[in-house]
Short mmCIF file of C-alpha atoms in Angstrom, two decimals:
data_model
loop_
_atom_site.label_atom_id
_atom_site.label_comp_id
_atom_site.label_asym_id
_atom_site.label_seq_id
_atom_site.Cartn_x
_atom_site.Cartn_y
_atom_site.Cartn_z
CA MET A 1 88.72 137.47 96.46
CA SER A 2 92.52 137.37 96.82
CA ASP A 3 94.34 136.74 100.09
CA LEU A 4 95.16 140.46 100.18
CA GLN A 5 91.55 141.55 100.36
CA ILE A 6 88.79 141.37 102.91
CA ASP A 7 85.05 141.35 102.98
CA ASN A 8 83.32 144.70 102.55
CA SER A 9 81.60 144.24 105.88
CA GLU A 10 84.92 145.00 107.56
CA ALA A 11 84.52 148.69 106.61
CA GLY A 12 87.41 148.74 104.18
CA GLU A 13 89.99 147.44 106.61
CA SER A 14 92.89 145.60 105.00
CA ALA A 15 94.26 142.15 105.61
CA ILE A 16 96.87 143.58 107.94
CA GLU A 17 94.23 143.47 110.68
CA ARG A 18 93.88 139.71 110.66
CA LYS A 19 97.23 138.53 111.92
CA THR A 20 99.00 138.02 115.21
CA PRO A 21 100.76 141.00 116.84
CA GLY A 22 104.47 140.67 116.10
CA LEU A 23 105.93 143.24 113.78
CA LEU A 24 104.21 146.22 115.41
CA ARG A 25 105.43 145.13 118.84
CA SER A 26 108.96 144.52 117.55
CA SER A 27 109.13 147.75 115.57
CA GLY A 28 107.59 149.56 118.55
CA LEU A 29 110.36 148.21 120.79
CA VAL A 30 113.06 149.15 118.30
CA GLY A 31 111.44 152.55 117.76
CA ALA A 32 111.17 153.26 121.49
CA LEU A 33 114.79 152.34 122.18
CA THR A 34 115.91 154.23 119.10
CA MET A 35 113.93 157.22 120.36
CA VAL A 36 115.97 157.14 123.56
CA SER A 37 119.12 157.19 121.47
CA ARG A 38 117.83 159.97 119.20
CA VAL A 39 116.78 162.13 122.14
CA LEU A 40 120.25 161.74 123.60
CA GLY A 41 121.56 162.51 120.13
CA LEU A 42 119.66 165.79 120.19
CA VAL A 43 121.11 166.55 123.62
CA ARG A 44 124.53 165.78 122.17
CA ASP A 45 123.95 168.09 119.20
CA ILE A 46 122.66 170.86 121.46
CA ILE A 47 125.88 170.65 123.44
CA LEU A 48 128.01 170.57 120.28
CA ALA A 49 126.15 173.58 118.86
CA THR A 50 126.59 175.46 122.13
CA PHE A 51 130.31 174.75 122.42
CA PHE A 52 131.38 174.78 118.76
CA GLY A 53 128.58 176.37 116.70
CA ALA A 54 129.40 176.47 112.97
CA THR A 55 133.14 177.14 113.32
CA VAL A 56 136.23 175.72 111.59
CA GLY A 57 136.65 173.16 114.37
CA ALA A 58 133.02 172.04 114.06
CA ASP A 59 133.28 171.66 110.29
CA ALA A 60 136.51 169.64 110.67
CA PHE A 61 135.05 167.28 113.27
CA PHE A 62 131.84 166.70 111.35
CA ILE A 63 133.86 165.63 108.30
CA ALA A 64 136.13 163.38 110.39
CA PHE A 65 133.04 161.85 112.01
CA LYS A 66 131.09 161.50 108.76
CA ILE A 67 133.77 159.57 106.87
CA PRO A 68 133.91 156.43 109.08
CA ASN A 69 130.15 156.61 109.50
CA PHE A 70 129.77 156.78 105.73
CA PHE A 71 131.80 153.58 105.32
CA ARG A 72 129.98 152.00 108.26
CA ARG A 73 126.59 152.60 106.67
CA LEU A 74 127.93 151.53 103.30
CA PHE A 75 129.62 148.27 104.37
CA ALA A 76 128.12 147.26 107.71
CA GLU A 77 124.56 148.50 108.15
CA GLY A 78 124.12 148.82 104.40
CA ALA A 79 125.56 146.18 102.10
CA PHE A 80 126.68 143.66 104.70
CA SER A 81 123.50 143.51 106.76
CA GLN A 82 121.27 143.31 103.70
CA ALA A 83 123.38 140.49 102.26
CA PHE A 84 124.07 138.64 105.51
CA VAL A 85 120.58 138.56 107.07
CA PRO A 86 118.85 136.70 104.17
CA VAL A 87 121.62 134.07 104.08
CA LEU A 88 121.56 133.66 107.86
CA SER A 89 117.76 133.37 107.76
CA GLU A 90 118.08 130.61 105.18
CA TYR A 91 120.63 128.82 107.34
CA ARG A 92 118.18 129.00 110.25
CA GLU A 93 115.47 127.46 108.07
CA LYS A 94 117.57 124.66 106.54
CA LYS A 95 120.73 124.04 108.60
CA ASP A 96 121.46 122.54 112.00
CA PRO A 97 122.75 124.66 114.94
CA GLN A 98 126.40 123.65 114.45
CA GLU A 99 126.36 124.71 110.80
CA ILE A 100 124.87 128.05 111.83
CA ARG A 101 127.60 128.58 114.43
CA ASP A 102 130.32 127.71 111.91
CA PHE A 103 128.81 130.13 109.41
CA VAL A 104 128.71 132.96 111.96
CA ASP A 105 132.33 132.26 113.02
CA ARG A 106 133.59 132.37 109.43
CA VAL A 107 131.67 135.49 108.50
CA ALA A 108 132.89 137.22 111.66
CA GLY A 109 136.51 136.35 110.93
CA THR A 110 136.33 137.34 107.27
CA LEU A 111 134.57 140.61 108.03
CA ALA A 112 137.04 141.48 110.80
CA LEU A 113 140.04 140.82 108.54
CA VAL A 114 138.70 142.96 105.69
CA LEU A 115 137.74 145.78 108.03
CA ALA A 116 141.13 145.71 109.75
CA LEU A 117 142.87 146.20 106.39
CA ILE A 118 140.50 149.03 105.42
CA THR A 119 141.04 150.69 108.80
CA LEU A 120 144.82 150.49 108.45
CA LEU A 121 144.66 152.10 105.02
CA GLY A 122 142.28 154.75 106.33
CA VAL A 123 144.63 155.76 109.14
CA LEU A 124 147.68 155.81 106.87
CA PHE A 125 146.06 157.82 104.10
CA ALA A 126 143.76 160.05 106.17
CA PRO A 127 144.83 163.39 104.58
CA TRP A 128 144.19 162.06 101.09
CA ILE A 129 140.80 160.67 102.13
CA VAL A 130 139.88 164.11 103.43
CA LEU A 131 140.75 165.54 100.02
CA VAL A 132 138.37 163.04 98.40
CA PHE A 133 135.46 163.79 100.71
CA ALA A 134 136.11 167.51 101.23
CA PRO A 135 138.24 168.74 98.32
CA GLY A 136 137.33 172.32 99.11
CA TYR A 137 139.45 172.07 102.26
CA HIS A 138 142.58 172.13 100.11
CA ALA A 139 142.25 175.92 100.00
CA SER A 140 142.31 176.05 103.82
CA PRO A 141 145.50 174.41 105.18
CA GLU A 142 144.39 174.91 108.80
CA LYS A 143 141.08 173.12 108.26
CA MET A 144 142.75 170.43 106.13
CA GLU A 145 145.41 169.59 108.74
CA LEU A 146 142.94 169.53 111.61
CA THR A 147 140.47 167.29 109.75
CA GLY A 148 143.23 164.83 108.77
CA THR A 149 144.41 164.58 112.38
CA LEU A 150 140.89 164.02 113.65
CA LEU A 151 140.23 161.38 110.98
CA ARG A 152 143.24 159.32 112.08
CA ILE A 153 141.62 159.07 115.52
CA THR A 154 138.04 158.43 114.35
CA PHE A 155 138.69 156.05 111.44
CA PRO A 156 139.20 152.92 113.63
CA TYR A 157 135.61 153.46 114.76
CA LEU A 158 134.69 151.89 111.41
CA LEU A 159 136.14 148.52 112.46
CA LEU A 160 134.49 148.56 115.88
CA ILE A 161 131.04 149.75 114.82
CA SER A 162 130.93 147.44 111.80
CA LEU A 163 131.56 144.42 114.01
CA THR A 164 128.87 145.81 116.30
CA ALA A 165 126.50 145.95 113.32
CA PHE A 166 127.39 142.33 112.47
CA ALA A 167 126.49 141.27 116.01
CA GLY A 168 123.27 143.28 115.77
CA ALA A 169 122.32 141.54 112.52
CA VAL A 170 122.75 138.15 114.20
CA LEU A 171 120.63 139.24 117.16
CA ASN A 172 117.91 140.78 114.96
CA SER A 173 117.69 137.56 112.93
CA HIS A 174 116.90 135.74 116.16
CA GLY A 175 114.26 138.25 117.21
CA ARG A 176 116.53 139.93 119.78
CA PHE A 177 116.04 143.58 118.87
CA ALA A 178 116.62 145.35 122.20
CA VAL A 179 120.44 145.31 122.49
CA PRO A 180 121.15 146.45 118.90
CA ALA A 181 118.55 149.22 119.25
CA ILE A 182 119.93 150.57 122.53
CA THR A 183 123.60 150.36 121.48
CA PRO A 184 123.76 153.81 119.77
CA VAL A 185 122.93 155.41 123.11
CA PHE A 186 126.52 154.85 124.18
CA LEU A 187 127.92 156.83 121.26
CA ASN A 188 125.80 159.78 122.28
CA LEU A 189 126.77 159.44 125.94
CA SER A 190 130.43 159.25 124.99
CA LEU A 191 130.25 162.38 122.80
CA ILE A 192 128.38 164.28 125.51
CA ALA A 193 131.14 163.34 127.95
CA GLY A 194 133.72 164.31 125.34
CA ALA A 195 132.21 167.75 124.86
CA LEU A 196 131.78 168.42 128.58
CA TRP A 197 135.06 166.99 129.90
CA PHE A 198 137.48 165.59 127.31
CA THR A 199 137.75 168.82 125.30
CA GLY A 200 139.47 170.55 128.20
CA TRP A 201 142.40 168.13 127.96
CA PHE A 202 143.52 169.35 124.52
CA ALA A 203 144.80 172.59 123.04
CA GLU A 204 142.37 171.98 120.17
CA PRO A 205 139.09 171.15 121.97
CA VAL A 206 137.53 169.09 119.13
CA MET A 207 140.28 166.49 119.65
CA GLY A 208 138.36 165.42 122.72
CA LEU A 209 135.35 164.64 120.55
CA ALA A 210 137.43 162.45 118.24
CA TRP A 211 138.74 160.36 121.14
CA ALA A 212 135.20 160.10 122.50
CA VAL A 213 134.09 158.53 119.18
CA LEU A 214 136.82 155.90 119.42
CA LEU A 215 135.94 155.10 123.04
CA ALA A 216 132.29 154.66 122.06
CA GLY A 217 133.27 152.06 119.46
CA PHE A 218 134.87 149.82 122.08
CA VAL A 219 131.92 150.18 124.46
CA GLN A 220 129.32 149.44 121.78
CA LEU A 221 131.11 146.29 120.60
CA ALA A 222 131.59 144.96 124.15
CA LEU A 223 127.87 145.42 124.82
CA GLN A 224 126.97 142.79 122.20
CA ALA A 225 128.95 139.93 123.71
CA PRO A 226 126.56 138.88 126.52
CA ALA A 227 123.54 138.94 124.18
CA LEU A 228 125.34 136.82 121.57
CA ALA A 229 126.47 134.37 124.24
CA GLY A 230 122.85 134.15 125.39
CA ILE A 231 121.75 132.69 122.05
CA GLY A 232 124.85 130.51 121.73
CA LEU A 233 126.35 132.50 118.85
CA LEU A 234 129.25 134.41 120.40
CA PRO A 235 131.63 134.08 117.45
CA ARG A 236 135.13 132.63 117.39
CA PRO A 237 136.34 134.52 114.32
CA ARG A 238 137.86 132.33 111.60
CA PRO A 239 138.52 134.01 108.25
CA ASP A 240 137.49 131.73 105.39
CA PHE A 241 136.97 133.21 101.95
CA LYS A 242 136.34 129.75 100.49
CA ASP A 243 133.33 128.91 102.67
CA SER A 244 130.20 128.69 100.50
CA GLY A 245 128.12 130.79 102.90
CA VAL A 246 130.78 133.50 103.17
CA ARG A 247 131.13 133.59 99.39
CA ARG A 248 127.37 134.00 99.01
CA VAL A 249 127.39 136.93 101.42
CA LEU A 250 130.31 138.56 99.61
CA LYS A 251 128.65 138.00 96.25
CA LEU A 252 125.45 139.64 97.47
CA MET A 253 127.36 142.51 99.09
CA VAL A 254 128.91 143.87 95.93
CA PRO A 255 125.72 145.13 94.27
CA ALA A 256 124.14 145.95 97.62
CA LEU A 257 126.87 148.53 98.22
CA PHE A 258 125.07 150.82 95.80
CA ALA A 259 121.53 149.61 96.26
CA VAL A 260 120.99 150.22 99.96
CA SER A 261 123.45 153.07 100.48
CA VAL A 262 122.49 155.43 97.69
CA THR A 263 121.15 157.91 100.23
CA GLN A 264 124.46 157.90 102.10
CA ILE A 265 126.41 158.37 98.88
CA ASN A 266 124.15 161.27 97.98
CA LEU A 267 124.64 162.85 101.40
CA MET A 268 128.40 162.53 101.03
CA LEU A 269 128.23 164.18 97.62
CA ASP A 270 126.49 167.04 99.41
CA THR A 271 129.43 167.25 101.81
CA ILE A 272 131.96 167.30 98.98
CA LEU A 273 130.26 170.24 97.27
CA ALA A 274 129.56 171.96 100.60
CA SER A 275 133.30 171.99 101.30
CA PHE A 276 133.58 174.61 98.53
CA LEU A 277 130.87 176.78 100.11
CA PRO A 278 131.40 179.34 102.91
CA THR A 279 132.48 178.18 106.36
CA GLY A 280 129.46 176.95 108.28
CA SER A 281 127.76 175.23 105.33
CA ILE A 282 128.77 171.74 106.47
CA SER A 283 127.60 172.49 110.01
CA TRP A 284 124.26 173.84 108.73
CA LEU A 285 123.75 170.66 106.74
CA PHE A 286 124.76 168.59 109.77
CA TYR A 287 122.25 170.17 112.15
CA SER A 288 119.39 169.98 109.63
CA ASP A 289 120.28 166.41 108.66
CA ARG A 290 120.28 165.40 112.32
CA LEU A 291 116.71 166.59 112.73
CA SER A 292 115.51 164.83 109.58
CA GLU A 293 117.29 161.68 110.76
CA LEU A 294 115.20 161.58 113.94
CA PRO A 295 111.96 160.24 112.41
CA LEU A 296 113.95 158.27 109.82
CA GLY A 297 115.89 156.43 112.52
CA VAL A 298 113.07 156.01 115.00
CA PHE A 299 110.48 154.76 112.54
CA GLY A 300 111.88 154.10 109.05
CA ILE A 301 114.96 152.13 110.06
CA ALA A 302 113.07 150.43 112.91
CA ILE A 303 110.42 149.12 110.52
CA ALA A 304 113.03 148.03 107.97
CA THR A 305 115.02 146.27 110.70
CA VAL A 306 112.14 144.09 111.82
CA ILE A 307 110.67 143.24 108.41
CA LEU A 308 113.86 141.98 106.70
CA PRO A 309 114.18 138.71 108.70
CA GLY A 310 110.45 138.06 108.22
CA LEU A 311 110.56 138.78 104.50
CA SER A 312 113.59 136.50 104.15
CA ARG A 313 111.81 133.64 105.91
CA GLN A 314 108.65 134.20 103.88
CA HIS A 315 110.64 134.10 100.64
CA ALA A 316 112.53 130.97 101.76
CA GLY A 317 109.18 129.38 102.62
CA GLU A 318 107.71 130.50 99.27
CA ASN A 319 104.88 132.34 101.03
CA VAL A 320 104.18 135.02 98.43
CA GLY A 321 100.97 136.26 100.02
CA ARG A 322 102.52 136.90 103.42
CA PHE A 323 105.53 138.54 101.76
CA SER A 324 103.28 141.06 100.03
CA GLU A 325 101.19 141.68 103.12
CA THR A 326 104.30 142.43 105.20
CA LEU A 327 105.41 145.03 102.68
CA ASP A 328 101.90 146.50 102.58
CA TRP A 329 101.86 146.84 106.36
CA ALA A 330 105.28 148.53 106.35
CA LEU A 331 104.31 151.03 103.64
CA ARG A 332 101.15 152.09 105.47
CA LEU A 333 102.99 152.55 108.74
CA VAL A 334 105.73 154.62 107.07
CA LEU A 335 103.18 156.96 105.51
CA LEU A 336 101.23 157.20 108.77
CA ILE A 337 104.34 158.53 110.55
CA GLY A 338 106.54 159.93 107.80
CA VAL A 339 104.17 162.39 106.13
CA PRO A 340 103.18 164.34 109.29
CA ALA A 341 106.79 164.30 110.52
CA ALA A 342 107.95 165.86 107.24
CA LEU A 343 105.24 168.51 107.26
CA ALA A 344 105.93 169.43 110.88
CA LEU A 345 109.65 169.89 110.14
CA MET A 346 108.80 172.17 107.22
CA VAL A 347 106.37 174.33 109.18
CA LEU A 348 108.44 174.54 112.37
CA ALA A 349 111.98 174.57 110.93
CA GLU A 350 113.26 177.78 112.58
CA PRO A 351 111.44 177.27 115.91
CA ILE A 352 112.77 173.71 116.27
CA LEU A 353 116.33 174.69 115.41
CA ALA A 354 116.23 177.72 117.69
CA THR A 355 114.76 175.70 120.57
CA LEU A 356 117.33 172.94 120.28
CA PHE A 357 120.53 174.60 119.09
CA GLN A 358 120.50 178.41 119.23
CA TYR A 359 122.55 178.90 122.37
CA GLY A 360 126.18 179.86 122.89
CA ALA A 361 128.17 179.76 119.64
CA LEU A 362 125.24 179.15 117.23
CA THR A 363 123.82 182.44 115.90
CA GLU A 364 120.42 183.46 114.52
CA TYR A 365 121.95 183.49 111.06
CA ASP A 366 123.08 179.88 111.55
CA VAL A 367 119.51 178.95 112.48
CA GLU A 368 118.11 180.61 109.36
CA MET A 369 120.65 178.86 107.12
CA SER A 370 120.05 175.49 108.78
CA ALA A 371 116.28 175.95 108.39
CA ARG A 372 116.67 176.23 104.62
CA SER A 373 118.37 172.85 104.35
CA LEU A 374 116.04 171.32 106.96
CA ARG A 375 112.99 172.13 104.81
CA ALA A 376 114.75 170.65 101.80
CA TYR A 377 115.58 167.43 103.66
CA ALA A 378 112.05 167.27 105.08
CA PHE A 379 110.66 167.34 101.55
CA GLY A 380 112.33 163.97 100.95
CA LEU A 381 111.88 162.48 104.43
CA THR A 382 109.02 160.17 103.47
CA ALA A 383 110.98 159.02 100.41
CA PHE A 384 114.01 158.23 102.59
CA MET A 385 111.78 156.11 104.82
CA LEU A 386 110.13 154.36 101.88
CA VAL A 387 113.51 153.39 100.43
CA LYS A 388 114.36 151.75 103.76
CA VAL A 389 111.30 149.49 103.65
CA LEU A 390 111.13 148.87 99.90
CA ALA A 391 114.76 147.80 99.44
CA PRO A 392 114.39 144.77 101.77
CA GLY A 393 111.69 143.51 99.39
CA TYR A 394 114.52 142.86 96.94
CA PHE A 395 117.25 141.81 99.35
CA ALA A 396 115.05 139.20 101.02
CA ARG A 397 114.66 137.59 97.58
CA HIS A 398 118.44 137.72 96.99
CA ASP A 399 117.81 140.17 94.15
CA MET A 400 120.63 142.68 94.24
CA VAL A 401 120.77 143.53 90.55
CA THR A 402 117.48 145.44 90.31
CA PRO A 403 118.11 147.80 93.23
CA VAL A 404 121.63 148.46 91.95
CA ARG A 405 120.28 149.65 88.62
CA ILE A 406 117.77 151.84 90.41
CA ALA A 407 120.40 153.19 92.82
CA VAL A 408 122.75 154.14 90.00
CA ARG A 409 119.98 156.05 88.23
CA ALA A 410 119.10 157.87 91.45
CA MET A 411 122.74 158.69 92.13
CA VAL A 412 123.30 160.09 88.65
CA ALA A 413 120.15 162.19 89.05
CA ASN A 414 121.41 163.45 92.40
CA MET A 415 124.76 164.50 90.95
CA ALA A 416 123.05 166.40 88.14
CA LEU A 417 120.61 168.04 90.54
CA ASN A 418 123.47 168.99 92.89
CA LEU A 419 125.24 170.88 90.13
CA LEU A 420 121.97 172.45 89.00
CA LEU A 421 120.72 173.57 92.41
CA VAL A 422 123.88 174.39 94.39
CA TRP A 423 124.42 177.70 92.61
CA PRO A 424 121.00 179.32 93.18
CA LEU A 425 120.27 177.66 96.55
CA ALA A 426 123.78 176.99 97.96
CA HIS A 427 123.75 174.35 100.73
CA ALA A 428 119.93 174.11 100.65
CA GLY A 429 120.18 173.15 96.98
CA LEU A 430 122.35 170.18 97.94
CA ALA A 431 119.75 169.02 100.47
CA LEU A 432 116.93 169.43 97.95
CA ALA A 433 118.84 167.44 95.33
CA THR A 434 119.27 164.60 97.82
CA SER A 435 115.53 164.61 98.56
CA LEU A 436 114.58 164.57 94.89
CA ALA A 437 116.97 161.68 94.24
CA ALA A 438 115.46 159.75 97.16
CA LEU A 439 111.99 160.33 95.70
CA LEU A 440 113.14 158.89 92.37
CA ASN A 441 114.76 155.94 94.15
CA ALA A 442 111.61 155.12 96.14
CA THR A 443 109.37 155.44 93.08
CA LEU A 444 111.49 153.08 90.99
CA LEU A 445 111.79 150.55 93.83
CA TYR A 446 108.03 150.53 94.24
CA ARG A 447 107.39 150.16 90.52
CA GLY A 448 109.88 147.31 90.37
CA LEU A 449 108.16 145.34 93.14
CA ARG A 450 104.81 145.82 91.43
CA LYS A 451 106.23 144.70 88.09
CA LEU A 452 107.73 141.57 89.69
CA ASP A 453 104.29 140.91 91.22
CA VAL A 454 105.79 140.28 94.65
CA TYR A 455 103.92 143.25 96.08
CA ARG A 456 100.21 143.71 95.52
CA PRO A 457 98.57 146.58 97.43
CA GLY A 458 95.96 145.42 99.90
CA ALA A 459 92.42 146.70 100.09
CA GLY A 460 91.54 150.13 101.46
CA TRP A 461 94.38 152.28 100.10
CA ARG A 462 92.11 155.01 98.71
CA ARG A 463 90.31 155.35 101.99
CA PHE A 464 93.61 155.29 103.88
CA GLY A 465 94.97 158.08 101.65
CA ALA A 466 91.90 160.24 102.28
CA GLN A 467 92.23 159.67 106.04
CA LEU A 468 95.89 160.69 105.97
CA LEU A 469 95.10 163.79 103.93
CA ALA A 470 92.45 164.92 106.42
CA GLY A 471 94.71 164.35 109.42
CA ASN A 472 97.70 166.14 107.90
CA VAL A 473 95.72 169.16 106.71
CA ALA A 474 94.21 169.60 110.18
CA MET A 475 97.63 169.25 111.83
CA VAL A 476 99.28 171.85 109.57
CA VAL A 477 96.46 174.35 110.19
CA VAL A 478 96.95 173.99 113.96
CA LEU A 479 100.76 174.34 113.70
CA LEU A 480 100.52 177.48 111.57
CA TRP A 481 97.88 179.01 113.86
CA MET A 482 99.86 178.40 117.06
CA ASN A 483 103.34 179.27 115.74
CA PRO A 484 104.45 182.83 116.59
CA ALA A 485 106.87 184.90 114.49
CA THR A 486 110.45 183.64 114.24
CA ALA A 487 111.82 186.78 115.94
CA THR A 488 109.73 185.91 118.98
CA TRP A 489 111.47 182.55 119.29
CA TYR A 490 114.87 184.26 119.22
CA ALA A 491 113.81 186.62 122.00
CA TRP A 492 112.65 183.85 124.33
CA GLY A 493 114.90 181.95 126.75
CA TRP A 494 115.23 178.18 126.59
CA GLN A 495 112.49 177.58 129.17
CA THR A 496 109.86 179.55 127.25
CA ARG A 497 110.98 178.06 123.94
CA SER A 498 110.77 174.52 125.28
CA LEU A 499 107.34 175.05 126.86
CA GLU A 500 105.93 176.69 123.73
CA MET A 501 107.38 174.01 121.46
CA ALA A 502 105.94 171.26 123.64
CA GLN A 503 102.50 172.86 123.51
CA ILE A 504 102.58 173.35 119.73
CA CYS A 505 103.85 169.83 119.01
CA GLY A 506 101.41 168.33 121.49
CA ALA A 507 98.50 170.15 119.90
CA GLY A 508 99.62 169.11 116.42
CA ILE A 509 100.00 165.45 117.37
CA ALA A 510 96.68 165.41 119.22
CA THR A 511 94.90 167.02 116.27
CA TYR A 512 96.43 164.60 113.77
CA PHE A 513 95.47 161.45 115.65
CA ALA A 514 92.07 162.81 116.67
CA VAL A 515 91.18 163.39 113.02
CA LEU A 516 92.51 159.94 112.08
CA LEU A 517 90.41 158.43 114.83
CA ALA A 518 87.33 160.30 113.67
CA ALA A 519 88.06 159.17 110.10
CA GLY A 520 88.04 155.51 111.15
CA ILE A 521 91.69 154.54 111.67
CA ARG A 522 92.31 152.31 114.67
CA VAL A 523 95.46 150.93 116.31
CA ARG A 524 94.30 147.38 115.54
CA HIS A 525 94.64 148.14 111.83
CA PHE A 526 98.42 148.18 112.32
CA ARG A 527 98.87 145.90 115.32
CA ASN A 528 98.07 142.58 113.75
CA GLN A 529 101.02 141.70 111.58
CA GLN A 530 102.96 138.52 112.12
CA ALA A 531 106.66 138.74 112.86
#
């Protein structure tokens, strides 16, 4: 019997039950703090929908906000983190504390210098960048000018939030997950304040939102300093492109730009094509994407965040069995949460959107249009989450080439699907193309890990699949039975909507976990995984 299997007397339970509680606790902490941020994010989006709806100003701000966030996810949370964390983990295994501090100082200085240059170029060439990301705006001079002005204010956020992500990567590598996980809360608080108070200071109200984004960047970066000082790694930035550690990070970053960020590239391709669609299309995609991002951020990214340092240490220590078991644990947990979340979003698309956003400037038509793209994004939600936990299986092994090849194939497929589906399905076709590309990406990543023999599924997968199927079928039946007609949701006030939604979601969650419990799944099956 392999180290991934167990004795039959354990009722088909996998090896994930036999380890000390670390990853579940860590991912639970990250997930809980991320949930706080995501809930505030929903409050923020409710306020934005109420004040701005799906207007020209809303479309312009969402583009100006998406562009620095696109580069942030591409360079900082994407390529940089995936390249930096494995190297830092190796330094922690093999180097003394002074060498680690020197490495952090040099990476911080090099990253800050590169980002400062990119930020300067972004501010100077903002109108041309808007044309790249939203070429359809060229036909609307008003929207084009407003978006360019907003982008000049929001683009420096890239520098600030990328340095924040660097600090978070250092903290995560040392098992300090709380501060990086709670940091996004301050962006949401800043935007809420911007919508409620800053917008009144400007002739064009959305300008207040742009300045709120910039303010949030300073606050988020400052929050990291005490935590870094607490572990003795508050950096003294010293740019050094010749340092061997810095050069390794840069070398790993280049292919990782495509590998980890293919989803973000695909989402930006959606935005480019949506800029040619009727006004409101970008806002509809934004509101639906925000809802699909909730489970992705709370669970998918949380799990990926906590497994990467562990996988990197296990690879450095040549512990192949533990490496595979960590991936197995992550895949099971993603499916346990991701599948029911996706199904619930599909079934309750209009009710959720109406309950959260359909007040003030957002109309019933906007809800119906957003629901179309929400269902399309929900179709790929589990795939998005799987990509997040499968990609670290390569990055921890310093293998950037394989995921790059896979990412390029997925991106080409997404571009083709965009062009194929945008005409019959409009903005919803763009969302569906992104989901299908994510499904291809996840499938190829999984097959690659199996082919490399670094991941071997543990025992009990067939039984686990049957248990998930039973729980999800029962949950969907309950949601469909309790959900009234969409017109009824529009007629209700926010209090009735909120109460009814809470009851339906509560019943669905209770049914799902009750059936899982009856089918034999226990918390201990997921608790016992070593950090």
